[in-house]
Amino acid sequence: MDVGPLPQLIVSGILTGLLFALISVGLTLIFGVMDVVNFAHGEFLMLAMYATFGLGLIGLNPILALPVVVVAMFVLGALVYRFFVKRLLAGPPEAVVFGTFGLLVFLQGAAQFFFTSDYRSVLNPPFSGTLHLGGIAIGEAQLAAGLGALVLIAAIFGFVEYTEPGRALRALSEDRVAAQLMGIDVQRMNAFAFGLGIACTGAAGALLMLTYQAYPRIGTEFALTAFVVVALGGFGSVHGVLLGALLVGLVEVLGGYYIAPALKMLPVYALYLAVVFLRPQGLLGRR
Amino acid sequence: MTVQRHVAVMACVLAATALFTAFCHDQFLLSLAFTGLIFAVLGQSWNWISGYAGQVSFGHALFFGTGAYASALFATHHGSPWLALACGAAVAVVLALLVGFPCFALRGHYFSIATIAVAAIAEIVVVNTDALGKANGFELPILPPGLASLQFAGKAPYVLVALVLFAAAQIATVALEHSRTGYYLRAIRANQEAAASVGVDARAVKVTAFAGAAAFAALAGSLYAQQTLFVDAESTLGLSVSIAIALVGVVGGIGTVWGPPLGAFVYTFLARYVAALYGGHGRGFDLLLYGALILAIVSVQPEGIAGIARRFRART
Amino acid sequence: MSDEPLLRVRGLEKRFGELRALDGFDLDVAEGRLTALIGPNGAGKTTAFACIAGAQRPSAGSVRFKGREVAGLPYHRIARLGVARTYQVVQTFDAMSVVEAVTVGALLRRPKLSEARAWADEILGFVGLHAKRTMLGRSLTIADKKRLELARALSTEPRLILLDEVMAGLTPTECADAVKLLRSILARGVTILMVEHVMEVLMPLADRVVVLAAGKPIFAGSPQAAAADPLVIEAYLGRP
């Protein structure tokens, strides 16, 4: 029986999904710990991609640039929390939504103003070949990005499950008041979680530069997918993110092939609506 | 504010805009005024559902686009633009009922993301439909100017037509504030469960407001199409349009009668005009400036410019 | 038909996964009387309220109000039939003024805003909150928030009002005021079902006491009989 391009598409869908998962896990971490949907998440990703491009100019390829970008984005995230998000949290509930939206507009405008709308790709891509494995052809760069994302997601899962600060994050997302009573410094943990969430976009941005180009509006495209992934899995659920991301990656790649490339997002949005109409809290979310 | 005071402010705004339109000959400024009024109507209609009722929508362009496409279709098929206005609004109301009923079962961010998804689906469908001009959009045929064709020689008449729609939206909003539905919307925003305990059918109330808001947004879309004589998916249905509408409401102040018009004024005149002077459109300076403004407002006064005004009044 | 009480609950069950919060709960509330629902913490009193009012859907059982089956009806529909309630943890409309919040309730029977506002003012006078009518819900003290909830519930002109621990956290003076208020609510012909911890408050007020333990009623009768019942004492004090 000829299975046609299906195995190829599934592999490609999973690799795409892993990258979505890495972006989305940052979003869900921030949401879980402080109930904030960071609408500027994609713009941080965009900044990370430009940073990776910039480090490429001084000779660092994206893989070598990754740790530098991750640290820089962590610091940036913690600072944004300390000087901006923290203030918003003290205001009415909509303030956070609108504030992070303002951040989106501001960062996108800044990128357009300072970097122009041109597409930028790294000058020295470390992977350019194609691997053939039993009839499946995968770009080495795509494989490296997907595997890199897998390793980093595993690291984040491990961190959240098995380390002391990870446990504190979980305690906060389960019951803020109790966590406070147990002596967890909420403000410090919030800043830490925001930094960590943004650091995830740093890692994802560096990996994305293996296959994508940076331009001011790229963040919005990925962020939209990330919101769907997070809501699909259930806001705040770390396992839900992985499930949602793989589903969305597969649906997008399969839809793009079997329906039409221009319609690839249609099944993704339809899937989201179908899921939340049946289960308003997402697949793995708690009510 | 009392009704009398709303009427007084309304009269001043109408008179000022009419005078400006009569004496201004700068077509660029007039087109900015038109855009400002259209965004005021859009922001106001968004405010009904996202401000008063607190259900933040990022898909309001769906209804704007519905009106714009209705006008474009009628014009290319020799229909009356007035019929297009009515049909666009009617289709938008039906869409609002169809979308609102399932979506208002969702709470918070799940709702917001569903509105993004619905509008994005509409955009994808339009971009892939031949009859709707795909991604290229289509131009409206140029007709002899006059009220019958709703096309005019200069920009000034467009401003006046938009001003009528704006006045209608403002009056409707004041009426809403002083109605059962308006009270129910605010109660839902404050505490949906407690509202239900006094007999408020939250979903029905939200769907009702959503349908009214959709009609106004569609009318604004129709007028927009009549003025630009060109309609395409990205500029009428795109996420960036939905975001611009929401931000107009936020900057001005949600849940207030005068917030969205203030926000629209700031959006068009400050951000677009100043950006046009110092950098030109498309280079991002307008976004940069506007974003900075939003950041400043949200961190200093989360209730928007209208909130600053209210605080100032409370002090004096 | 006419001898059926205003509210008749039979075999009400509410399960949360494995947990049975209500497990065969029966209750009769006679028209025009004050019935008290008491029981140790976690007995299911608040769940019972939520299931009767429609805030939660019962897993099984029957709730008849005015001779009509209402179990499983949406929350707002039951409110429209004439059941109002207050919450154990106050649920005020924080961003609305006191008079606006009560107007929301008043609009249920008076769709015209001017009439609803006038009625809201009257109810605020009745509960003694009229002087604070323009204050925002969030800036009230706990005692005033409880009054506000009561006013909001009363403004819907209910036949039956469910009061969940209206006395909790009040000072003795405030408690005495609240007792007076309850008496005048009864005098208006509104039937009261209340959850209360403070037995001394209930003794002179309640016509009938129902004691709930582990989701089941273990006693129903006069307050005096309840205080003397060994099962009730055991449920409250635990096994000796």
PDB file of C-alpha atoms in Angstrom, chain B residues 178-180 183-184 186-187 190-191 193-201, chain C residues 55 75-76 79-80 87 91 93 96 100 103-104 107-108 113 117 152 156:
ATOM      1  CA  HIS B 178     -29.774  54.432  30.814  1.00  0.00           C
ATOM      2  CA  SER B 179     -31.462  51.178  29.930  1.00  0.00           C
ATOM      3  CA  ARG B 180     -32.029  47.814  31.532  1.00  0.00           C
ATOM      4  CA  TYR B 183     -27.256  48.027  33.690  1.00  0.00           C
ATOM      5  CA  TYR B 184     -27.232  44.310  32.997  1.00  0.00           C
ATOM      6  CA  ARG B 186     -22.247  46.375  33.683  1.00  0.00           C
ATOM      7  CA  ALA B 187     -23.500  43.868  36.224  1.00  0.00           C
ATOM      8  CA  ALA B 190     -18.755  43.169  37.604  1.00  0.00           C
ATOM      9  CA  ASN B 191     -19.892  39.672  38.552  1.00  0.00           C
ATOM     10  CA  GLU B 193     -22.720  34.861  38.756  1.00  0.00           C
ATOM     11  CA  ALA B 194     -24.237  37.483  41.033  1.00  0.00           C
ATOM     12  CA  ALA B 195     -26.001  39.005  38.026  1.00  0.00           C
ATOM     13  CA  ALA B 196     -27.607  35.641  37.253  1.00  0.00           C
ATOM     14  CA  SER B 197     -28.786  35.425  40.867  1.00  0.00           C
ATOM     15  CA  VAL B 198     -31.029  38.454  40.272  1.00  0.00           C
ATOM     16  CA  GLY B 199     -32.457  37.059  37.060  1.00  0.00           C
ATOM     17  CA  VAL B 200     -29.999  38.326  34.435  1.00  0.00           C
ATOM     18  CA  ASP B 201     -29.728  35.938  31.475  1.00  0.00           C
TER      19      ASP B 201
ATOM     20  CA  ALA C  55     -26.159  28.192  40.607  1.00  0.00           C
ATOM     21  CA  TYR C  75     -29.888  30.124  37.543  1.00  0.00           C
ATOM     22  CA  HIS C  76     -31.564  33.246  36.126  1.00  0.00           C
ATOM     23  CA  ALA C  79     -34.455  33.847  40.124  1.00  0.00           C
ATOM     24  CA  ARG C  80     -37.256  35.039  37.857  1.00  0.00           C
ATOM     25  CA  TYR C  87     -23.642  34.547  49.268  1.00  0.00           C
ATOM     26  CA  GLN C  91     -20.419  38.829  45.682  1.00  0.00           C
ATOM     27  CA  PHE C  93     -20.835  44.505  41.981  1.00  0.00           C
ATOM     28  CA  MET C  96     -21.104  49.904  40.571  1.00  0.00           C
ATOM     29  CA  GLU C 100     -26.929  50.999  40.793  1.00  0.00           C
ATOM     30  CA  THR C 103     -31.264  48.771  40.596  1.00  0.00           C
ATOM     31  CA  VAL C 104     -29.908  45.760  38.686  1.00  0.00           C
ATOM     32  CA  LEU C 107     -35.054  45.853  37.025  1.00  0.00           C
ATOM     33  CA  LEU C 108     -36.224  42.231  37.160  1.00  0.00           C
ATOM     34  CA  LEU C 113     -35.308  52.422  34.746  1.00  0.00           C
ATOM     35  CA  ARG C 117     -34.321  53.344  40.611  1.00  0.00           C
ATOM     36  CA  ARG C 152     -30.102  43.409  45.915  1.00  0.00           C
ATOM     37  CA  THR C 156     -36.196  41.318  42.971  1.00  0.00           C
TER      38      THR C 156
END
